[in-house]
Amino acid sequence: MSEAPLLLVQDLKKTFVAHRGWPIPKRTEVRALDGVSFEVGRGEVLGVVGESGCGKSTVARVALRLQPSDGGSVTFDGADVHMASRREMRAMRRRMQMIFQDPASSLDGRQRIIDALGEPLRVHGIARGAAVRPAVERLLDEVGLPRTALDRYPHEFSGGQRQRIGIARALSLSPDLIFADEPVSALDVSVQAQILMLLERLRRDRGLAFVFISHDLGVVRHFCDRVVVMYLGRVVESGPTAQVFAEPLHPYTRLLKESSPEPDPTRTITMNFQEGEPPSPVSPPTGCHFHPRCRLATERCRTERPALRDLSPGRTVSCHLA
Amino acid sequence: MTQTPNTAARRAMRTPGLLLGVVLTVAMIAAALAAPWIAPFDPNEQDVLAILAAPDATHLLGADAFGRDVLSRILWGARISLYVGFLSTLAGVVAGTTVGVVAGYYGGLVDRIVVAATDVLLSFPQLIMGLLLVAVLGASIGNLVLAIAVTAAPAFIRMARGSTLAMRERDFVDACRSLGYSDLRIMFFHILPNILDELVVMASLWLASAIRTESTLAFIGLSVPPPTATWGGIVRDGFDNLLDGPWLALFPSLAILVVMIGLNLIGDGLRDATDPKGAQ
């Protein structure tokens, strides 16, 4: 990539520590992010995929500085997010927004829609007084909600409509980058398609960049330019979406691909991977995290952590055997 | 499911207990406010001829050992008792909620100190605590309010902190932060409105408790000094002549009882009305 990326995440680490037990508390560590690196270009849609518990939601929260990081850096448009002063952070917040998985929990139930969408405008001085209402009406138009929604409360809407409100709120500050954390997985399939079409249109019209976090490979294939595959807090593979799914380099990506086949009745599906849940991130396997589930695993995989290396332009993989 | 204030209000109107509680309480407050106009006598005026007079047409609720009109004293006493009760509860709720929300929101060391301090304060019985403070500070309305507020605050710290912890886990708090809202705005414009229901319910129950504490302190002589009338004080004065004039202690006790019932009905009614599980 020639120009500087919009978002650059380098070796990001986040460890959750819990003290449990009495009288001598036992300290348990969960390495949610264990050196995660990726970048997002302007107007680019990056998919982040992986099983639940692999740290994909944590990436968004740490990158947005909703939680502190324990190492590594997040650089947004040349500025370090975690080193930013309070004022710089406020300016940066306008440019990075988030869409949440559960639209019921992401809206304040005591706020009418006009207030929920008008407040960011007022706080950031984008619109004041009488100018707020028309600005919020434009946002509602953009996400396809009727203007009559303004004076109602969130609980009066369906899940899909609430997600549209959440999207409108993320758009209110005209961001350059939106983290979408499983934005459609809480919705009915028919509604999912509508929301995805809305996101697609917004991306085109506004030139938005997305970090699209999902476990649904079908959605990722459809929506994302590039994809990052995560496994237990680490990136195992990244590259252009079409290439990654056409020719996966990491055994885990192959597993994901086989467990989410493209619907084609003429092809038979063979599942030749060991069954099983991902191991607990509390005590991850040594070496390559994936080796207990990998049928190609060698002695080296069990002891040595594979580095993330470039294999061909734009494609990286973290596997000794690739 | 979250609910709008409107549906809760509508449900409240259909709760007969709540309505009765409001009527009783409002009536007592109105009587206290109107005391200068509706009290038949000066509460401190001593009438030698009326000493220990039984209830009759002149002294509707009788007169005490100094010939003072009991009805007038109860009405004037209501002003002190209700004033102290409301003000101290308000102070306790505001202070306790603020501390609780801040501790719950920030967590960490501040939170642990607050929790430890709250546990210590809660381990004192309310009355002993109030007694101790008034004894140290001296008996005046201001100190009385302070003492009762201090006994009420820990309960509100604990409740507000717990509710804030639960709210902080909700995505909308993260949404607020990613929109660049200040911590103060998030705490008091977003978290507080969402936990207000429970706080109001508890406040109405604590109000009853505060009035009772004031009366108890007055009964053992730790409230406003005589001759100023307060409910607890009137009961105590009446106790000295319990056999000659049982009405002296009976009527102020009834006044306390009515307010207790009223406020508890309000508290219970509000709890039912705001409980999402009670939604039809």
Coordinates of C-alpha atoms in Angstrom, one line a residue:
Chain A
M1 CA 0.0 0.0 0.0
S2 CA 1.6 3.3 -1.1
E3 CA -0.2 5.9 1.1
A4 CA -0.2 5.7 4.9
P5 CA -3.1 3.5 6.1
L6 CA -6.0 5.1 7.9
L7 CA -5.7 2.8 10.9
L8 CA -2.6 0.9 11.8
V9 CA -2.7 -1.6 14.6
Q10 CA 0.7 -2.9 15.6
D11 CA 1.4 -5.8 18.0
L12 CA -1.6 -4.8 20.1
K13 CA -1.8 -6.6 23.5
K14 CA -4.6 -6.9 26.0
T15 CA -4.7 -9.1 29.0
F16 CA -7.6 -9.4 31.4
V17 CA -6.6 -10.3 34.9
A18 CA -9.0 -11.8 37.4
H19 CA -8.3 -12.5 41.0
R20 CA -10.6 -15.3 42.3
G21 CA -10.8 -17.3 45.4
W22 CA -10.5 -16.9 49.1
P23 CA -8.4 -16.6 51.3
I24 CA -5.6 -16.7 48.8
P25 CA -6.9 -15.3 45.5
K26 CA -5.7 -17.1 42.4
R27 CA -4.6 -14.9 39.6
T28 CA -5.8 -15.9 36.2
E29 CA -4.8 -14.1 33.0
V30 CA -6.7 -14.1 29.7
R31 CA -4.7 -12.9 26.8
A32 CA -7.5 -11.6 24.7
L33 CA -5.1 -9.9 22.3
D34 CA -1.6 -11.4 22.0
G35 CA 0.2 -9.2 19.5
V36 CA -2.4 -8.3 16.9
S37 CA -1.4 -6.3 13.8
F38 CA -3.4 -5.2 10.8
E39 CA -4.1 -2.1 8.8
V40 CA -7.1 -0.5 7.2
G41 CA -6.8 1.8 4.2
R42 CA -9.1 4.8 3.5
G43 CA -12.5 3.6 2.3
E44 CA -11.5 0.0 2.8
V45 CA -13.6 -2.7 4.4
L46 CA -11.6 -5.0 6.6
G47 CA -13.2 -8.1 7.9
V48 CA -12.1 -9.6 11.2
V49 CA -13.2 -13.2 11.5
G50 CA -12.8 -15.9 14.1
E51 CA -14.6 -18.0 16.6
S52 CA -16.2 -16.5 19.7
G53 CA -13.7 -15.8 22.4
C54 CA -10.8 -15.2 19.9
G55 CA -10.6 -11.5 20.8
K56 CA -12.2 -9.9 17.8
S57 CA -14.6 -7.7 19.8
T58 CA -11.7 -6.7 22.1
V59 CA -9.8 -5.5 19.1
A60 CA -12.5 -2.9 18.4
R61 CA -12.8 -1.8 22.0
V62 CA -9.1 -1.4 22.5
A63 CA -8.5 0.2 19.1
L64 CA -11.2 2.8 20.1
R65 CA -9.6 3.2 23.5
L66 CA -12.8 2.1 25.3
Q67 CA -10.3 -0.1 27.1
P68 CA -6.6 0.6 27.7
S69 CA -4.1 -1.5 25.9
D70 CA -1.3 -3.5 27.5
G71 CA 1.2 -3.0 24.7
G72 CA 1.5 -2.3 21.1
S73 CA 0.0 0.7 19.4
V74 CA -3.0 1.9 17.5
T75 CA -2.3 4.7 15.0
F76 CA -5.2 6.5 13.4
D77 CA -4.3 8.8 10.5
G78 CA -0.8 9.2 11.8
A79 CA -1.7 9.9 15.5
D80 CA -1.3 7.4 18.3
V81 CA -4.7 6.8 19.8
H82 CA -3.6 5.6 23.2
M83 CA -1.1 8.4 23.7
A84 CA -3.6 11.1 22.7
S85 CA -4.5 13.9 25.2
R86 CA -8.0 14.4 26.3
R87 CA -8.5 17.1 23.6
E88 CA -6.9 15.2 20.8
M89 CA -9.0 12.1 21.8
R90 CA -12.2 14.1 21.5
A91 CA -11.3 15.2 18.0
M92 CA -10.3 11.7 17.1
R93 CA -13.6 10.2 18.5
R94 CA -15.5 12.2 15.8
R95 CA -13.6 10.3 13.1
M96 CA -13.9 6.7 14.6
Q97 CA -17.2 5.3 15.5
M98 CA -18.7 2.0 16.5
I99 CA -21.8 -0.1 15.7
F100 CA -22.7 -2.6 18.4
Q101 CA -24.0 -6.1 18.2
D102 CA -27.0 -5.8 20.4
P103 CA -29.1 -2.8 19.4
A104 CA -31.3 -3.2 22.5
S105 CA -28.4 -2.7 24.8
S106 CA -26.6 -0.1 22.8
L107 CA -29.3 2.5 23.1
D108 CA -30.2 4.4 26.2
G109 CA -33.8 3.4 26.9
R110 CA -34.6 6.7 28.6
Q111 CA -33.7 8.8 25.6
R112 CA -36.0 9.6 22.8
I113 CA -34.5 9.2 19.3
I114 CA -34.2 12.9 18.8
D115 CA -32.1 13.2 22.0
A116 CA -30.0 10.1 21.3
L117 CA -29.1 11.3 17.8
G118 CA -29.0 15.1 18.7
E119 CA -26.8 14.8 21.7
P120 CA -23.6 14.0 19.8
L121 CA -24.3 16.9 17.5
R122 CA -24.7 19.2 20.4
V123 CA -21.7 17.9 22.4
H124 CA -19.4 18.4 19.4
G125 CA -20.9 21.7 18.4
I126 CA -22.0 20.4 15.0
A127 CA -25.6 21.7 15.4
R128 CA -27.3 23.7 18.0
G129 CA -30.8 24.8 19.0
A130 CA -33.2 24.7 16.2
A131 CA -30.6 23.2 13.8
V132 CA -30.5 19.9 15.7
R133 CA -33.9 18.6 14.6
P134 CA -33.4 19.0 10.8
A135 CA -29.9 17.5 11.2
V136 CA -31.3 14.4 13.0
E137 CA -34.1 14.2 10.3
R138 CA -31.4 13.9 7.6
L139 CA -29.7 11.2 9.6
L140 CA -33.0 9.2 9.8
D141 CA -33.5 9.7 6.1
E142 CA -30.1 8.4 5.4
V143 CA -30.6 5.1 7.3
G144 CA -34.2 4.7 6.0
L145 CA -36.2 5.4 9.1
P146 CA -39.4 7.6 9.0
R147 CA -39.1 11.0 10.6
T148 CA -42.0 10.1 12.9
A149 CA -39.4 8.0 14.8
L150 CA -37.9 11.2 16.3
D151 CA -40.1 11.5 19.3
R152 CA -40.3 7.8 20.2
Y153 CA -38.3 5.7 22.6
P154 CA -36.0 2.8 21.6
H155 CA -38.3 0.1 22.9
E156 CA -40.9 1.1 20.4
F157 CA -38.8 -0.2 17.6
S158 CA -37.9 -3.6 16.1
G159 CA -34.4 -5.0 16.3
G160 CA -33.6 -4.0 12.7
Q161 CA -35.0 -0.5 13.2
R162 CA -32.9 -0.1 16.4
Q163 CA -29.8 -1.2 14.6
R164 CA -30.6 1.5 12.0
I165 CA -30.8 4.0 14.9
G166 CA -27.4 2.8 16.1
I167 CA -26.0 3.2 12.6
A168 CA -27.4 6.7 12.4
R169 CA -25.8 7.6 15.7
A170 CA -22.4 6.3 14.5
L171 CA -22.9 8.5 11.4
S172 CA -23.9 11.6 13.3
L173 CA -20.3 12.8 13.7
S174 CA -19.4 12.0 10.0
P175 CA -16.6 9.5 10.9
D176 CA -14.0 8.2 8.4
L177 CA -13.9 4.7 10.1
I178 CA -16.6 2.6 11.7
F179 CA -16.0 -0.5 13.8
A180 CA -19.0 -2.8 13.2
D181 CA -19.0 -5.4 15.9
E182 CA -21.2 -8.2 14.6
P183 CA -23.7 -5.6 13.5
V184 CA -26.2 -8.1 12.0
S185 CA -25.7 -11.3 14.0
A186 CA -28.5 -10.4 16.5
L187 CA -31.0 -9.9 13.7
D188 CA -33.3 -12.1 11.6
V189 CA -31.9 -13.2 8.4
S190 CA -34.2 -11.1 6.2
V191 CA -33.4 -8.0 8.3
Q192 CA -29.6 -8.8 8.1
A193 CA -29.7 -8.4 4.3
Q194 CA -31.4 -5.0 4.6
I195 CA -28.9 -3.8 7.2
L196 CA -26.0 -5.1 5.1
M197 CA -27.4 -3.3 2.0
L198 CA -27.6 -0.1 4.1
L199 CA -24.0 -0.4 5.2
E200 CA -23.0 -1.1 1.6
R201 CA -24.7 2.0 0.4
L202 CA -23.3 4.2 3.2
R203 CA -19.9 2.9 2.4
R204 CA -20.3 3.9 -1.2
D205 CA -22.0 7.3 -0.6
R206 CA -19.7 8.4 2.3
G207 CA -16.5 6.6 1.3
L208 CA -16.4 5.0 4.8
A209 CA -13.8 2.6 5.9
F210 CA -15.1 -0.3 8.0
V211 CA -13.6 -2.8 10.4
F212 CA -16.2 -5.4 10.1
I213 CA -16.1 -8.0 12.9
S214 CA -18.1 -11.1 12.3
H215 CA -18.1 -14.9 12.6
D216 CA -20.3 -15.2 9.6
L217 CA -18.1 -15.9 6.6
G218 CA -20.9 -15.5 4.1
V219 CA -21.4 -11.9 5.2
V220 CA -17.6 -11.3 5.3
R221 CA -17.1 -12.7 1.8
H222 CA -19.9 -10.4 0.5
F223 CA -18.9 -7.2 2.3
C224 CA -15.2 -7.1 2.9
D225 CA -12.2 -6.1 0.7
R226 CA -9.7 -7.7 2.9
V227 CA -10.0 -10.1 5.8
V228 CA -8.0 -10.8 9.0
V229 CA -8.5 -14.3 10.5
M230 CA -8.0 -14.4 14.3
Y231 CA -7.4 -17.4 16.5
L232 CA -7.1 -17.1 20.3
G233 CA -5.9 -13.5 20.4
R234 CA -3.5 -13.8 17.4
V235 CA -3.8 -13.1 13.7
V236 CA -3.3 -16.3 11.8
E237 CA -3.8 -15.1 8.3
S238 CA -4.8 -12.0 6.4
G239 CA -5.2 -11.0 2.8
P240 CA -7.7 -10.0 0.1
T241 CA -11.0 -11.7 0.9
A242 CA -11.4 -13.5 -2.4
Q243 CA -7.9 -14.9 -2.3
V244 CA -8.0 -15.9 1.3
F245 CA -11.2 -17.9 0.9
A246 CA -10.3 -19.3 -2.6
E247 CA -6.9 -20.5 -1.4
P248 CA -6.6 -20.4 2.4
L249 CA -3.0 -20.7 3.6
H250 CA -3.5 -21.4 7.3
P251 CA -5.1 -24.7 8.3
Y252 CA -7.5 -22.8 10.6
T253 CA -8.7 -20.7 7.7
R254 CA -9.3 -23.9 5.8
L255 CA -11.3 -25.2 8.7
L256 CA -13.4 -22.0 8.7
K257 CA -13.9 -22.3 5.0
E258 CA -15.0 -25.9 5.2
S259 CA -17.4 -25.3 8.0
S260 CA -19.1 -22.4 6.1
P261 CA -19.3 -23.7 2.5
E262 CA -20.7 -21.7 -0.3
P263 CA -24.1 -23.1 -1.1
D264 CA -23.5 -25.3 -4.1
P265 CA -25.4 -28.6 -4.3
T266 CA -23.1 -30.0 -7.0
R267 CA -20.1 -30.1 -4.6
T268 CA -19.7 -32.6 -1.8
I269 CA -18.4 -31.3 1.4
T270 CA -15.7 -33.2 3.2
M271 CA -15.0 -32.2 6.8
N272 CA -11.6 -33.7 7.6
F273 CA -10.8 -31.7 10.7
Q274 CA -10.9 -32.7 14.2
E275 CA -14.0 -31.6 16.0
G276 CA -13.7 -29.5 19.1
E277 CA -13.9 -26.1 20.7
P278 CA -11.1 -23.7 20.6
P279 CA -8.9 -24.2 23.7
S280 CA -9.4 -21.8 26.6
P281 CA -7.6 -18.5 26.2
V282 CA -6.8 -18.8 30.0
S283 CA -4.1 -21.4 29.3
P284 CA -3.5 -21.4 25.5
P285 CA -1.5 -24.2 24.0
T286 CA 2.2 -23.6 23.6
G287 CA 3.8 -22.8 20.2
C288 CA 1.2 -22.4 17.6
H289 CA -2.2 -22.0 19.4
F290 CA -3.9 -24.0 16.7
H291 CA -1.7 -27.1 16.9
P292 CA -4.1 -29.3 19.1
R293 CA -6.7 -29.1 16.4
C294 CA -4.4 -29.3 13.4
R295 CA -3.8 -32.6 11.7
L296 CA -0.6 -31.3 10.1
A297 CA 1.0 -30.3 13.4
T298 CA 4.7 -31.1 13.8
E299 CA 6.9 -31.0 16.8
R300 CA 8.0 -27.5 15.8
C301 CA 4.3 -26.3 15.9
R302 CA 4.0 -27.5 19.5
T303 CA 7.0 -25.6 20.8
E304 CA 7.7 -22.6 18.6
R305 CA 5.3 -19.7 18.0
P306 CA 5.0 -19.1 14.3
A307 CA 5.7 -15.5 13.2
L308 CA 3.2 -13.6 11.0
R309 CA 5.1 -13.3 7.7
D310 CA 4.4 -12.0 4.2
L311 CA 3.9 -14.8 1.8
S312 CA 3.0 -12.9 -1.3
P313 CA 2.0 -9.2 -1.8
G314 CA -0.9 -8.4 0.6
R315 CA -1.0 -11.9 2.0
T316 CA 0.3 -12.8 5.4
V317 CA 0.1 -16.0 7.3
S318 CA 1.4 -17.3 10.7
C319 CA 2.1 -21.0 10.1
H320 CA 5.4 -22.9 10.0
L321 CA 4.1 -25.1 7.2
A322 CA 2.6 -22.6 4.7
Chain B
M1 CA -37.5 -4.4 28.9
T2 CA -36.9 -0.7 29.5
Q3 CA -40.0 1.4 29.9
T4 CA -40.8 5.0 29.5
P5 CA -41.7 7.1 32.5
N6 CA -45.2 7.3 31.0
T7 CA -46.1 3.7 31.2
A8 CA -44.9 3.6 34.8
A9 CA -46.9 6.7 35.7
R10 CA -50.0 5.2 34.1
R11 CA -49.5 2.0 36.0
A12 CA -49.0 3.9 39.2
M13 CA -52.4 5.6 38.8
R14 CA -54.1 2.2 38.9
T15 CA -52.5 1.2 42.2
P16 CA -54.9 2.0 45.0
G17 CA -52.3 1.7 47.8
L18 CA -50.1 4.2 46.2
L19 CA -53.0 6.6 45.8
L20 CA -54.0 6.3 49.5
G21 CA -50.3 6.8 50.5
V22 CA -50.1 10.0 48.4
V23 CA -53.4 11.3 49.9
L24 CA -52.2 10.6 53.5
T25 CA -48.8 12.1 53.0
V26 CA -50.0 15.2 51.0
A27 CA -52.7 15.8 53.6
M28 CA -50.1 15.8 56.4
I29 CA -47.7 18.1 54.4
A30 CA -50.5 20.5 53.6
A31 CA -51.5 20.6 57.3
A32 CA -47.9 21.3 58.3
L33 CA -47.6 24.1 55.7
A34 CA -50.9 25.6 56.7
A35 CA -50.1 25.4 60.5
P36 CA -49.9 29.2 61.0
W37 CA -53.4 29.6 59.6
I38 CA -55.2 26.5 60.7
A39 CA -53.7 25.9 64.2
P40 CA -56.3 27.2 66.7
F41 CA -53.7 28.4 69.3
D42 CA -50.1 29.5 69.5
P43 CA -48.3 26.2 70.1
N44 CA -46.3 27.6 73.0
E45 CA -49.1 29.6 74.6
Q46 CA -49.7 28.3 78.1
D47 CA -53.2 28.4 79.5
V48 CA -53.3 27.7 83.3
L49 CA -57.0 26.9 83.2
A50 CA -56.5 24.3 80.5
I51 CA -53.8 22.2 82.1
L52 CA -54.3 18.6 81.2
A53 CA -57.7 19.4 79.7
A54 CA -59.4 16.5 78.0
P55 CA -60.3 16.8 74.3
D56 CA -63.3 19.1 74.0
A57 CA -64.7 21.8 71.7
T58 CA -62.0 24.4 72.6
H59 CA -59.0 22.0 72.6
L60 CA -59.9 19.4 70.1
L61 CA -57.1 17.1 71.0
G62 CA -56.8 18.3 74.6
A63 CA -54.1 20.3 76.3
D64 CA -50.8 19.3 78.0
A65 CA -49.3 19.8 81.4
F66 CA -48.6 23.5 80.6
G67 CA -52.0 24.1 79.2
R68 CA -50.7 24.1 75.6
D69 CA -53.1 23.1 72.8
V70 CA -52.1 19.6 71.6
L71 CA -53.6 20.0 68.1
S72 CA -51.7 23.2 67.6
R73 CA -48.5 21.6 68.8
I74 CA -48.9 18.6 66.5
L75 CA -49.5 20.9 63.5
W76 CA -46.5 23.0 64.3
G77 CA -44.4 20.0 65.2
A78 CA -45.2 18.5 61.8
R79 CA -43.3 21.4 60.3
I80 CA -40.1 20.5 62.1
S81 CA -40.5 16.7 61.8
L82 CA -41.3 16.7 58.1
Y83 CA -38.8 19.4 57.3
V84 CA -36.0 17.5 59.1
G85 CA -37.2 14.2 57.5
F86 CA -37.4 15.6 53.9
L87 CA -34.2 17.6 54.1
S88 CA -32.1 14.9 55.6
T89 CA -33.4 12.2 53.2
L90 CA -32.8 14.6 50.3
A91 CA -29.2 15.3 51.5
G92 CA -28.6 11.6 52.0
V93 CA -29.9 10.6 48.6
V94 CA -28.0 13.3 46.7
A95 CA -24.7 12.7 48.5
G96 CA -25.1 8.9 48.6
T97 CA -26.1 8.6 44.9
T98 CA -23.3 10.9 43.7
V99 CA -20.7 9.0 45.6
G100 CA -22.2 5.6 44.6
V101 CA -22.4 6.4 40.9
V102 CA -18.9 7.9 40.8
A103 CA -17.4 4.9 42.7
G104 CA -19.3 2.4 40.5
Y105 CA -18.4 4.2 37.3
Y106 CA -14.6 4.6 37.9
G107 CA -14.1 1.4 39.9
G108 CA -10.5 0.7 41.1
L109 CA -9.1 2.1 44.3
V110 CA -11.7 4.8 44.8
D111 CA -14.4 2.2 44.6
R112 CA -12.7 -0.1 47.1
I113 CA -12.3 2.7 49.6
V114 CA -15.9 3.8 49.2
V115 CA -17.1 0.2 49.6
A116 CA -15.0 -0.3 52.8
A117 CA -16.2 3.0 54.3
T118 CA -19.8 2.2 53.4
D119 CA -19.6 -1.2 55.1
V120 CA -18.3 0.4 58.3
L121 CA -21.1 3.0 58.3
L122 CA -23.7 0.4 57.6
S123 CA -22.6 -1.7 60.5
F124 CA -23.8 1.0 62.9
P125 CA -27.5 0.9 63.7
Q126 CA -29.2 3.9 62.2
L127 CA -30.4 5.2 65.6
I128 CA -27.1 4.7 67.4
M129 CA -25.3 6.5 64.6
G130 CA -27.7 9.5 64.7
L131 CA -27.5 9.6 68.5
L132 CA -23.8 9.6 68.4
L133 CA -23.6 12.4 65.9
V134 CA -26.2 14.6 67.5
A135 CA -24.5 14.1 70.9
V136 CA -21.2 15.2 69.5
L137 CA -22.4 18.0 67.3
G138 CA -25.1 19.4 69.6
A139 CA -28.9 19.5 69.1
S140 CA -30.0 21.9 66.4
I141 CA -32.0 21.5 63.2
G142 CA -28.9 21.7 61.0
N143 CA -27.0 19.0 63.0
L144 CA -30.1 16.8 63.1
V145 CA -30.4 16.9 59.4
L146 CA -26.8 16.2 59.0
A147 CA -26.9 13.3 61.4
I148 CA -29.8 11.6 59.8
A149 CA -28.4 12.3 56.3
V150 CA -25.2 10.5 57.3
T151 CA -27.2 7.5 58.4
A152 CA -29.1 7.4 55.1
A153 CA -26.3 8.0 52.7
P154 CA -24.5 4.6 52.9
A155 CA -27.6 2.7 51.8
F156 CA -27.8 4.9 48.7
I157 CA -24.1 4.7 48.0
R158 CA -24.5 0.9 48.0
M159 CA -27.5 0.9 45.8
A160 CA -26.3 3.5 43.3
R161 CA -23.0 1.8 43.0
G162 CA -24.5 -1.6 42.4
S163 CA -26.9 -0.3 39.7
T164 CA -24.1 1.7 38.1
L165 CA -21.9 -1.4 37.9
A166 CA -24.8 -3.2 36.1
M167 CA -25.4 -0.2 33.8
R168 CA -21.7 0.2 32.9
E169 CA -21.8 -3.3 31.3
R170 CA -24.4 -2.1 28.8
D171 CA -23.2 -1.2 25.4
F172 CA -24.8 2.3 25.4
V173 CA -22.2 3.4 27.9
D174 CA -19.4 2.4 25.5
A175 CA -21.4 4.1 22.8
C176 CA -21.4 7.3 24.8
R177 CA -17.7 7.1 25.4
S178 CA -17.0 6.5 21.7
L179 CA -19.1 9.5 20.9
G180 CA -16.7 11.5 23.1
Y181 CA -19.0 12.4 25.9
S182 CA -17.4 13.4 29.2
D183 CA -17.5 11.1 32.2
L184 CA -19.8 13.5 34.0
R185 CA -22.2 13.6 31.2
I186 CA -22.3 9.8 31.0
M187 CA -22.7 9.4 34.7
F188 CA -25.4 11.9 35.3
F189 CA -27.2 12.2 32.0
H190 CA -27.1 8.5 31.0
I191 CA -26.5 6.2 33.9
L192 CA -28.4 8.2 36.6
P193 CA -31.8 8.4 34.7
N194 CA -31.6 4.7 34.2
I195 CA -31.2 3.9 37.9
L196 CA -33.5 6.6 39.2
D197 CA -36.5 4.3 39.5
E198 CA -35.0 2.2 42.2
L199 CA -33.6 5.2 44.0
V200 CA -36.9 7.0 44.2
V201 CA -38.5 3.9 45.6
M202 CA -35.9 3.5 48.3
A203 CA -36.0 7.3 49.0
S204 CA -39.6 7.1 49.9
L205 CA -39.0 4.3 52.3
W206 CA -36.0 6.0 53.8
L207 CA -38.0 9.2 54.2
A208 CA -40.3 7.3 56.6
S209 CA -37.3 6.0 58.4
A210 CA -35.8 9.5 58.7
I211 CA -38.9 10.9 60.2
R212 CA -39.0 8.0 62.6
T213 CA -35.4 8.6 63.6
E214 CA -36.1 12.3 64.2
S215 CA -39.0 11.4 66.4
T216 CA -37.0 8.9 68.3
L217 CA -34.2 11.3 68.8
A218 CA -36.7 14.0 69.9
F219 CA -38.2 11.4 72.3
I220 CA -34.9 11.0 74.1
G221 CA -34.4 14.7 74.1
L222 CA -31.8 14.9 71.3
S223 CA -33.8 17.0 68.9
V224 CA -34.6 20.7 68.7
P225 CA -34.6 22.0 72.3
P226 CA -38.0 22.7 74.1
P227 CA -40.3 24.5 73.9
T228 CA -40.3 24.1 70.1
A229 CA -42.7 21.4 69.2
T230 CA -41.6 18.3 67.3
W231 CA -43.6 15.0 67.2
G232 CA -41.2 13.0 69.2
G233 CA -40.9 15.8 71.8
I234 CA -44.7 16.0 72.2
V235 CA -44.9 12.2 72.7
R236 CA -42.2 12.4 75.4
D237 CA -44.0 15.3 77.2
G238 CA -47.2 13.3 77.0
F239 CA -45.5 10.3 78.6
D240 CA -45.0 12.2 81.9
N241 CA -48.8 12.3 82.2
L242 CA -49.7 9.1 80.5
L243 CA -52.2 8.2 83.2
D244 CA -53.8 11.6 83.6
G245 CA -54.1 12.4 79.9
P246 CA -53.4 9.4 77.6
W247 CA -54.4 11.6 74.6
L248 CA -51.2 13.7 75.1
A249 CA -49.0 10.8 73.8
L250 CA -51.7 9.1 71.7
F251 CA -52.4 11.9 69.1
P252 CA -48.8 12.8 68.2
S253 CA -48.1 9.1 67.9
L254 CA -51.0 8.7 65.6
A255 CA -49.6 11.6 63.4
I256 CA -46.3 9.7 63.2
L257 CA -48.2 6.5 62.3
V258 CA -50.2 8.1 59.6
V259 CA -47.1 9.5 57.9
M260 CA -45.3 6.2 58.2
I261 CA -48.2 4.4 56.6
G262 CA -48.5 7.0 53.9
L263 CA -44.8 6.9 52.9
N264 CA -44.6 3.1 53.0
L265 CA -47.6 2.8 50.8
I266 CA -46.0 5.2 48.4
G267 CA -42.7 3.3 48.5
D268 CA -44.4 -0.1 47.9
G269 CA -46.7 1.3 45.2
L270 CA -43.8 2.9 43.4
R271 CA -41.9 -0.3 43.5
D272 CA -44.7 -2.2 42.0
A273 CA -45.3 0.4 39.4
T274 CA -41.7 0.6 38.3
D275 CA -41.1 -3.1 38.4
P276 CA -40.9 -4.3 34.8
K277 CA -42.1 -7.7 35.9
G278 CA -45.4 -6.2 37.0
A279 CA -46.1 -5.0 33.5
Q280 CA -49.3 -6.2 32.0

